[in-house]
XYZ file of C-alpha atoms in Angstrom:
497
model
C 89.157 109.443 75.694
C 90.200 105.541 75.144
C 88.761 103.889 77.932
C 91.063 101.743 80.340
C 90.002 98.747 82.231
C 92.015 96.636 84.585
C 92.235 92.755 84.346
C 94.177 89.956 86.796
C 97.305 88.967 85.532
C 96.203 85.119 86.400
C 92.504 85.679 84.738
C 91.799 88.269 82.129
C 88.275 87.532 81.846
C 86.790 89.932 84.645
C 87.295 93.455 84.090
C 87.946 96.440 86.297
C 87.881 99.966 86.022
C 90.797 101.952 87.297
C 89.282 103.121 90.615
C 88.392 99.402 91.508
C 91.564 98.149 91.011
C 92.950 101.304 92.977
C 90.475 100.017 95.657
C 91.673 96.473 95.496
C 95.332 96.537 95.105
C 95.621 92.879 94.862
C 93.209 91.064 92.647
C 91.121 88.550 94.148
C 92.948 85.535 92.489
C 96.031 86.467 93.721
C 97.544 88.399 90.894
C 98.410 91.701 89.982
C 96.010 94.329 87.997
C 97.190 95.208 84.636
C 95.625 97.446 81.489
C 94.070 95.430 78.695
C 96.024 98.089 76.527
C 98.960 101.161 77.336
C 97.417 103.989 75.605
C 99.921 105.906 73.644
C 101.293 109.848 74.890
C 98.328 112.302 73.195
C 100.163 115.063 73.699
C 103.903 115.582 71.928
C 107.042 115.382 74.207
C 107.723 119.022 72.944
C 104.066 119.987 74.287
C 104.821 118.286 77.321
C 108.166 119.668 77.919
C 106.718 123.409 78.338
C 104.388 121.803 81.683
C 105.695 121.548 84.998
C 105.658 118.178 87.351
C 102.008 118.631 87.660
C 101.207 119.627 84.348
C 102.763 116.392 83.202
C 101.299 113.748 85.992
C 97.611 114.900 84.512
C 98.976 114.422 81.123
C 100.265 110.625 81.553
C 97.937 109.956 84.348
C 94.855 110.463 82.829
C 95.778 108.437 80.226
C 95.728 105.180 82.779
C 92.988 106.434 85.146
C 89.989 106.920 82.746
C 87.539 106.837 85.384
C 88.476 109.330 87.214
C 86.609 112.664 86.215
C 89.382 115.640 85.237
C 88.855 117.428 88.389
C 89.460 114.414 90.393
C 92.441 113.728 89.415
C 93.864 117.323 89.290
C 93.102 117.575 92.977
C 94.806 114.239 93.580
C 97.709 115.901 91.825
C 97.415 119.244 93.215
C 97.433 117.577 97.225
C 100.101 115.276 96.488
C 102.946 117.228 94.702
C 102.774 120.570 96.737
C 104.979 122.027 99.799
C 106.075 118.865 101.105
C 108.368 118.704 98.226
C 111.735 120.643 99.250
C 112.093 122.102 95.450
C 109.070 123.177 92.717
C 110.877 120.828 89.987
C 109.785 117.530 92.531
C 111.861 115.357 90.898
C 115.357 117.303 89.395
C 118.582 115.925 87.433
C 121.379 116.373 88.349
C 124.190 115.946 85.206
C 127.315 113.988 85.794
C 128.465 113.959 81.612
C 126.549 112.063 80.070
C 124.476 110.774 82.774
C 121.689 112.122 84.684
C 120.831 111.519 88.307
C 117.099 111.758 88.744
C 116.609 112.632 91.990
C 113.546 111.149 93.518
C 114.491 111.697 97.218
C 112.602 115.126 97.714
C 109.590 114.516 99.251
C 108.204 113.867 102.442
C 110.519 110.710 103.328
C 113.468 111.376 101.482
C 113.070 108.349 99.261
C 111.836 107.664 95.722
C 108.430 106.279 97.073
C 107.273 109.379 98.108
C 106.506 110.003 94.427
C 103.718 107.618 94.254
C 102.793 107.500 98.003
C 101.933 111.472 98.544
C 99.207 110.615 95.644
C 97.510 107.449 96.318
C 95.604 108.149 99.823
C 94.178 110.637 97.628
C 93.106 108.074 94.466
C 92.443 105.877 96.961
C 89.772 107.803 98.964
C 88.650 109.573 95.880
C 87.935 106.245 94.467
C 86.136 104.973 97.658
C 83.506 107.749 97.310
C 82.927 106.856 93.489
C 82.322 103.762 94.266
C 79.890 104.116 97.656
C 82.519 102.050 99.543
C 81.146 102.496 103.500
C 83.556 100.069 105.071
C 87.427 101.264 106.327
C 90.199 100.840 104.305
C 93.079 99.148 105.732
C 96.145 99.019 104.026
C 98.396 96.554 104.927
C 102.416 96.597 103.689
C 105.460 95.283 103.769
C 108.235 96.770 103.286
C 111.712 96.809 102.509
C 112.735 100.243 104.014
C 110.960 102.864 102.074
C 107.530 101.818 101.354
C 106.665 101.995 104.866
C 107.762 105.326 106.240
C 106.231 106.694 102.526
C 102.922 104.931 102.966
C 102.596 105.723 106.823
C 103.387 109.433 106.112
C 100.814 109.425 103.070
C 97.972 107.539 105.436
C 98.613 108.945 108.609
C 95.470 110.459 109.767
C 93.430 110.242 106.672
C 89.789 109.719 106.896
C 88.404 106.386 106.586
C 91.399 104.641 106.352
C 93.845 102.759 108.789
C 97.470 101.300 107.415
C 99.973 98.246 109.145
C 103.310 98.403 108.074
C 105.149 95.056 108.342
C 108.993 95.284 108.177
C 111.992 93.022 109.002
C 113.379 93.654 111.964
C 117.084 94.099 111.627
C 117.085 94.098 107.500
C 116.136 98.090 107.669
C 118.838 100.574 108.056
C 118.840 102.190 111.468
C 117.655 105.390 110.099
C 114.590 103.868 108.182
C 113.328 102.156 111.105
C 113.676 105.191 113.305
C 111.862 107.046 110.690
C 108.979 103.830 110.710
C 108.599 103.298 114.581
C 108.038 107.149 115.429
C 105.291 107.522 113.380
C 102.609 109.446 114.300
C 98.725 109.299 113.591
C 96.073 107.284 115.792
C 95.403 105.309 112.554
C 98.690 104.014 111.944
C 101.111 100.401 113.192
C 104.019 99.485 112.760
C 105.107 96.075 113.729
C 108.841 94.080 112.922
C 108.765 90.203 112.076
C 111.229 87.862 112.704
C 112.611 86.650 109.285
C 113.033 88.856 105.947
C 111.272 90.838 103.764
C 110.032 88.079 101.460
C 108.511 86.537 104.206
C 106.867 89.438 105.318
C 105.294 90.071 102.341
C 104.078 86.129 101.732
C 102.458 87.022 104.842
C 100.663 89.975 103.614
C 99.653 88.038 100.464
C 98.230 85.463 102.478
C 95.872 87.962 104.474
C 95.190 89.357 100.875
C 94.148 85.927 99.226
C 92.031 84.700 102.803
C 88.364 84.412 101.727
C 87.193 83.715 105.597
C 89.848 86.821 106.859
C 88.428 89.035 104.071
C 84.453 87.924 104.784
C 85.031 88.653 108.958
C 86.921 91.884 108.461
C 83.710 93.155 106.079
C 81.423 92.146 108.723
C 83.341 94.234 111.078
C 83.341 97.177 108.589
C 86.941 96.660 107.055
C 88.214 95.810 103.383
C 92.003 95.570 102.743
C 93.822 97.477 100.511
C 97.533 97.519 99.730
C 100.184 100.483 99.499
C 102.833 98.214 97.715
C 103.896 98.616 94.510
C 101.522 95.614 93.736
C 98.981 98.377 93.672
C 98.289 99.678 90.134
C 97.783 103.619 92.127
C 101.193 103.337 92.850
C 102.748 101.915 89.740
C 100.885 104.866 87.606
C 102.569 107.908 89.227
C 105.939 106.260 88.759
C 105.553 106.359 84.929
C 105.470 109.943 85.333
C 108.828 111.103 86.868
C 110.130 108.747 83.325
C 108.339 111.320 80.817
C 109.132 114.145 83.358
C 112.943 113.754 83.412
C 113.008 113.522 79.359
C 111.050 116.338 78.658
C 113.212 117.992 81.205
C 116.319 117.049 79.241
C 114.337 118.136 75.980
C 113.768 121.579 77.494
C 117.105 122.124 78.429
C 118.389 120.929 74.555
C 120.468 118.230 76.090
C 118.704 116.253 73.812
C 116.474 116.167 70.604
C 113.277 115.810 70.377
C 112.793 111.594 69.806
C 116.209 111.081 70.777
C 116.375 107.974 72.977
C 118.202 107.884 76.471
C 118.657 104.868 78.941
C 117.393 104.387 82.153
C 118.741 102.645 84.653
C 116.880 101.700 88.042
C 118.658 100.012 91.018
C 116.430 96.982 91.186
C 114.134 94.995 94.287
C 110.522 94.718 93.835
C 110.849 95.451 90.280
C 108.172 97.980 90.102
C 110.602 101.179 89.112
C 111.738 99.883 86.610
C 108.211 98.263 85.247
C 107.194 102.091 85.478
C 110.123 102.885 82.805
C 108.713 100.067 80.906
C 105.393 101.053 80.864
C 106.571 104.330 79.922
C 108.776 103.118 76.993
C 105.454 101.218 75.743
C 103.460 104.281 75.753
C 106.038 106.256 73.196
C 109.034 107.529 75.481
C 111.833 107.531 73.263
C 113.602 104.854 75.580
C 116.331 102.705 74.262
C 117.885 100.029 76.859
C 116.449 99.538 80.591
C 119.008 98.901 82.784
C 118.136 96.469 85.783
C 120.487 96.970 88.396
C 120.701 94.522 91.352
C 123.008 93.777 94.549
C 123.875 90.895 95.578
C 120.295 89.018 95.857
C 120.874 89.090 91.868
C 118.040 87.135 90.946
C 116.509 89.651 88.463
C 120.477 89.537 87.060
C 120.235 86.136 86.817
C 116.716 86.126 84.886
C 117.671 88.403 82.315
C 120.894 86.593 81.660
C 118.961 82.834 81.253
C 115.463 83.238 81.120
C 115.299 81.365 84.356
C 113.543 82.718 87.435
C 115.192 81.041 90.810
C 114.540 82.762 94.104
C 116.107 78.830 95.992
C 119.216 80.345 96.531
C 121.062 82.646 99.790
C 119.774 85.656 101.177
C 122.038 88.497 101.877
C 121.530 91.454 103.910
C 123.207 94.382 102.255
C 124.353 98.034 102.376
C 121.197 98.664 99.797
C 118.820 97.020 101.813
C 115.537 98.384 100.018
C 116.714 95.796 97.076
C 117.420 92.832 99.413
C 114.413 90.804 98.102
C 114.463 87.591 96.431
C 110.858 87.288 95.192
C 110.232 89.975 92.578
C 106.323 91.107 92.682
C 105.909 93.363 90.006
C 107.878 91.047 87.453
C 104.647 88.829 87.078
C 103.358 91.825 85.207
C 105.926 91.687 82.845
C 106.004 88.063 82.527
C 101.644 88.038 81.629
C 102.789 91.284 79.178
C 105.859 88.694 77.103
C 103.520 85.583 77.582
C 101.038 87.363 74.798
C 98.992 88.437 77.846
C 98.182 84.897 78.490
C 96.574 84.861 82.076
C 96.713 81.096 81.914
C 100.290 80.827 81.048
C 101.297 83.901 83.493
C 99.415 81.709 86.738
C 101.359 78.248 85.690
C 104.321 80.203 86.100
C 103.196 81.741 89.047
C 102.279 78.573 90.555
C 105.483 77.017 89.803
C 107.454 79.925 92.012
C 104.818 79.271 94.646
C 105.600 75.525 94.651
C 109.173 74.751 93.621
C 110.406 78.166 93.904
C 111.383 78.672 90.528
C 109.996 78.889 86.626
C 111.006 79.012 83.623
C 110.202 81.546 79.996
C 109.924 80.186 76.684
C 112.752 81.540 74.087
C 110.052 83.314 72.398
C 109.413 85.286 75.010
C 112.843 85.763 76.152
C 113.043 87.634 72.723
C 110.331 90.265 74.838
C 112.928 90.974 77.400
C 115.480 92.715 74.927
C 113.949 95.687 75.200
C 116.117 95.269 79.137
C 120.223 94.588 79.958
C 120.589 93.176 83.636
C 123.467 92.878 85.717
C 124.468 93.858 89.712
C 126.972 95.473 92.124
C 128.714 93.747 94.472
C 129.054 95.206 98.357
C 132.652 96.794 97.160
C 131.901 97.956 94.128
C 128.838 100.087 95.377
C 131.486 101.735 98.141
C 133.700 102.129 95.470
C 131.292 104.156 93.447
C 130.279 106.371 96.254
C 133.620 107.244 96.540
C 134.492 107.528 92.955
C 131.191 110.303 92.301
C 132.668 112.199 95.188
C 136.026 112.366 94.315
C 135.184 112.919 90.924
C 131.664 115.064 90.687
C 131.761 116.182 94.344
C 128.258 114.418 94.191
C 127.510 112.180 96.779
C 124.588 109.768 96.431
C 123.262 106.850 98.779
C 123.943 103.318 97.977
C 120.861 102.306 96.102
C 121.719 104.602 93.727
C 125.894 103.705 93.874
C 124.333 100.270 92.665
C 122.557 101.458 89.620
C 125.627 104.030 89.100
C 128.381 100.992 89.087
C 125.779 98.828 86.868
C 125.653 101.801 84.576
C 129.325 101.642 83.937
C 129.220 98.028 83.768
C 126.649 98.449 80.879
C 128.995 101.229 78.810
C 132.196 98.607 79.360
C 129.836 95.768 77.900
C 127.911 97.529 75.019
C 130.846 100.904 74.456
C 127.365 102.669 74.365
C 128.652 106.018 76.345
C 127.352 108.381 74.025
C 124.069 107.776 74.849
C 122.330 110.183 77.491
C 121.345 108.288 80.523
C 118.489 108.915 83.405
C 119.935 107.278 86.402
C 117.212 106.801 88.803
C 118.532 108.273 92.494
C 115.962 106.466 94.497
C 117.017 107.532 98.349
C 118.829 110.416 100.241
C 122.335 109.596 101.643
C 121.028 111.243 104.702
C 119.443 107.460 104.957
C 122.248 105.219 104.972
C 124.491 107.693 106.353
C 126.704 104.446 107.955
C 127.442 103.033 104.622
C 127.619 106.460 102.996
C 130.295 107.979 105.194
C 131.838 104.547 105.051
C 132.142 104.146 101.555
C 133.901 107.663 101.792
C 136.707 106.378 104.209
C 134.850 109.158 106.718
C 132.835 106.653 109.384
C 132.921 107.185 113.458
C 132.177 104.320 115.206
C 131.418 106.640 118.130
C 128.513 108.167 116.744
C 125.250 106.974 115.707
C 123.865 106.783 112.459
C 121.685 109.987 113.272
C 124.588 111.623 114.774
C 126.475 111.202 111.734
C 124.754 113.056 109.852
C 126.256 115.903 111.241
C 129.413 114.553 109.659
C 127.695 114.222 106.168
C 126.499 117.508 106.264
C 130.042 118.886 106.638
C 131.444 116.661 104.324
C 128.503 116.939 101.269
C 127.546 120.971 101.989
C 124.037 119.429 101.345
C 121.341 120.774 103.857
C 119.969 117.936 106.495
C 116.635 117.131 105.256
C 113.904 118.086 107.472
C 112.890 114.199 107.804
C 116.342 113.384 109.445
C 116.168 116.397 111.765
C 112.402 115.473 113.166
C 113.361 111.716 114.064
C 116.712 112.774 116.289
C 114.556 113.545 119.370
C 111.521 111.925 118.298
C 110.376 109.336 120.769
C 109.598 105.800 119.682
C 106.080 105.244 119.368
C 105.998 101.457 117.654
C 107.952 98.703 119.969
C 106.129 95.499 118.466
C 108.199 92.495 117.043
C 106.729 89.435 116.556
C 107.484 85.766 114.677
C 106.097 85.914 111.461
C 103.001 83.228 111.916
C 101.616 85.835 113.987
C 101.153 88.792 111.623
C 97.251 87.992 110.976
C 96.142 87.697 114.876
C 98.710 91.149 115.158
C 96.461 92.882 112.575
C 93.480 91.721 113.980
C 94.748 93.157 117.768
C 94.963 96.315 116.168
C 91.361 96.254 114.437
C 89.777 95.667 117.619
C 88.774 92.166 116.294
């Protein structure tokens, strides 16, 4: 099979193989791990529509992990996409016309990032014995919501490694940080910061790029590793549930084979959507990505001029797992349109680190066409809650209402409704059940958001997930909240350092 290797986006001349960078999750330099090529599908869509989830993640995976021996990965694969999934299909549409709803909420967490997170304790730890890695992996996050329950419920427990979760206190919806601070596991912290999730995950970068942190923690028998979506084990499973959902669509003759769809992602870290891209690159029949954002509409505002500007106001919103203003994964696109130029990709980098800002050249503005941008505003993501009930009787959360109202924002622009559309449903409504039951003219101020869902329940017909029910009486087990200069010494604490 083509061999694979991993490079930094800010210096290609070192190279990695898959299971290192797995290790790593951050390169050394700072930057993100990328292929030096995206190796093309080996097996037809028609072939691949006749597997089922798991047939399919060995069939794309392999593809991007060539170091990892076939039965390796098929009992990563096997562990991660079994029972804890509440239907076989993992990740099902479901078909308003001509859009699809891929619903990515299923797992352990009831959010999309269960998808990648139920597999990567197991590439991780499978690539700590390959490479005779004695010291404990601890995997620090941030998070925006999601990432952390997903990446604590993946780690909890797991031999030889021990994760802290950083997340902003108050910019998490009730629900997700009820779900974060009763976490169990004696491996396992959860701490809130003072300040937002951008800052929270500078901080984590910093611990990441600290030569003195990194050279005590090894001679205390530590190595970090990261759960984010920085990590190149995460970002591989998500290209899956892509090539999944159209050979899904291609089973059930909704479309032909090498027809193209669209795929819209509601937008934050940028690493969904970099999945689709990735996907698109190795021969899905994909014809526009659609980047939807909320009001912190940076990545809007980069597609539209070619200028990346994160100086600008914050907003806390009713989709708070996209309320970021510093876009990780979209240095990996910006090395991919710069010619993978590792040079050019860190001047730009440095730039955002300095003046907050950078930047592309025209020419490589013409490598963003393959993408359409635009966002939702606060009302118009109610509005199209509302408008899927009253319509579809479907209701969906309000990550997804974003990507859903940018979706008919993109028709109105390009009066391209003919083509089939994967919509990527990235979180339960059972989540945000405030802003759901809000959006639906349906909210009690008397209740709580857990006691609301109750109300959903009635309303949707839609069993409670099991998630929701095991957090009502669950007692909080993470009280920590600290200023945001204090997240190193707070890891430390819990390392025994």
């Amino acid at each position: 099979m083509d061999e694979v290797y991993y490079s930094s986006t800010r210096d290609s001349s070192k190279k990695y193989k898959a299971s290192e960078a797995v290790l790593q999750g951050l390169a050394p330099d700072g930057g993100l791990f990328v292929p030096d090529h995206l190796p093309a599908l080996d097996k037809s869509l028609e072939e691949l529509s006749k597997l089922d989830y798991k047939g399919v993640a060995y069939e794309v995976m392999k593809l991007l992990l060539t170091d990892y021996t076939e039965d390796e990965l098929k009992n990563c694969i096997e562990h991660a996409y079994d029972s804890k999934f509440d239907t076989p299909e993992i990740a099902p549409l479901h078909q308003v016309g001509n859009a699809y709803y891929l619903e990515l909420f299923h797992g352990k967490t009831i959010a999309f990032k269960d998808m990648a997170l139920s597999i990567l304790p197991h590439l991780m730890t499978t690539a700590a014995k390959k490479n005779g890695i004695k010291e404990e992996i601890v995997i620090l996050t941030a998070t925006s919501g999601d990432t952390g329950k997903a990446a604590l419920a993946g780690f909890a427990d797991v031999p030889g490694t021990r994760i802290v979760v950083f997340y902003p206190k108050g910019g998490v919806s009730p629900i997700q940080e009820k779900q974060m601070v009763t976490q169990k596991g004696d491996n396992v912290k959860v701490i809130g910061i003072k300040g937002n999730f951008d800052e929270a995950q500078t901080g984590v970068k910093m611990m990441f790029n600290d030569k003195a942190l990194e050279s005590e923690l090894l001679g205390k028998g530590f190595r970090f590793s990261s759960a984010n979506s920085i990590n190149i084990g995460r970002l591989v499973p998500q290209i899956v549930y892509y090539v999944y959902a159209y050979t899904r669509l291609l089973a059930k003759g909704d479309i032909a084979d090498g027809e193209e769809i669209n795929i819209v992602v509601p937008t934050g870290n940028f690493g969904n959507i970099l999945a689709a891209y990735y996907a698109k690159n190795m021969g899905l029949p994909v014809k526009k990505l659609i980047c939807a954002s909320n009001d912190n509409k940076v990545l809007y505002d980069f597609f539209t001029t070619g200028k990346y500007d994160k100086n600008r106001e914050f907003h806390l919103t009713i989709s708070p797992s996209m309320d970021i203003l510093i876009s990780s994964n979209l240095e990996r696109l910006i090395y991919r349109i710069a010619g993978n130029d590792a040079e050019k990709n860190a001047a730009f980098m440095k730039s955002l680190r300095e003046t907050g800002e950078y930047e592309v050249t025209p020419e490589m503005r013409e490598g963003l066409k393959d993408f359409y941008g635009n966002f939702a505003t606060e009302a118009e993501t109610e509005a199209e809650i509302g408008r899927l009930y009253k319509e579809a009787d479907y209701i969906i959360d309000t990550h997804t209402a974003v990507a859903s109202a940018v979706y008919g924002k993109f028709v109105t622009d390009t009066k391209d409704a003919d083509t089939k559309t994967v919509i990527a449903s990235t979180a339960s409504p059972y989540k945000f059940t405030r802003s759901v039951m809000r959006a639906l003219d349906k909210d009690d101020a008397s209740l709580t958001d857990l006691q609301l869902t109750d109300k959903l329940h009635e309303v949707s017909g839609v069993a409670i997930p099991p998630a929701i029910e095991e957090i009502k009486s669950a007692p909080v087990l993470h009280d920590n909240v600290i200023e945001k200069d204090e997240m190193e010494s707070a890891v430390k604490g819990f390392l025994g350092i």
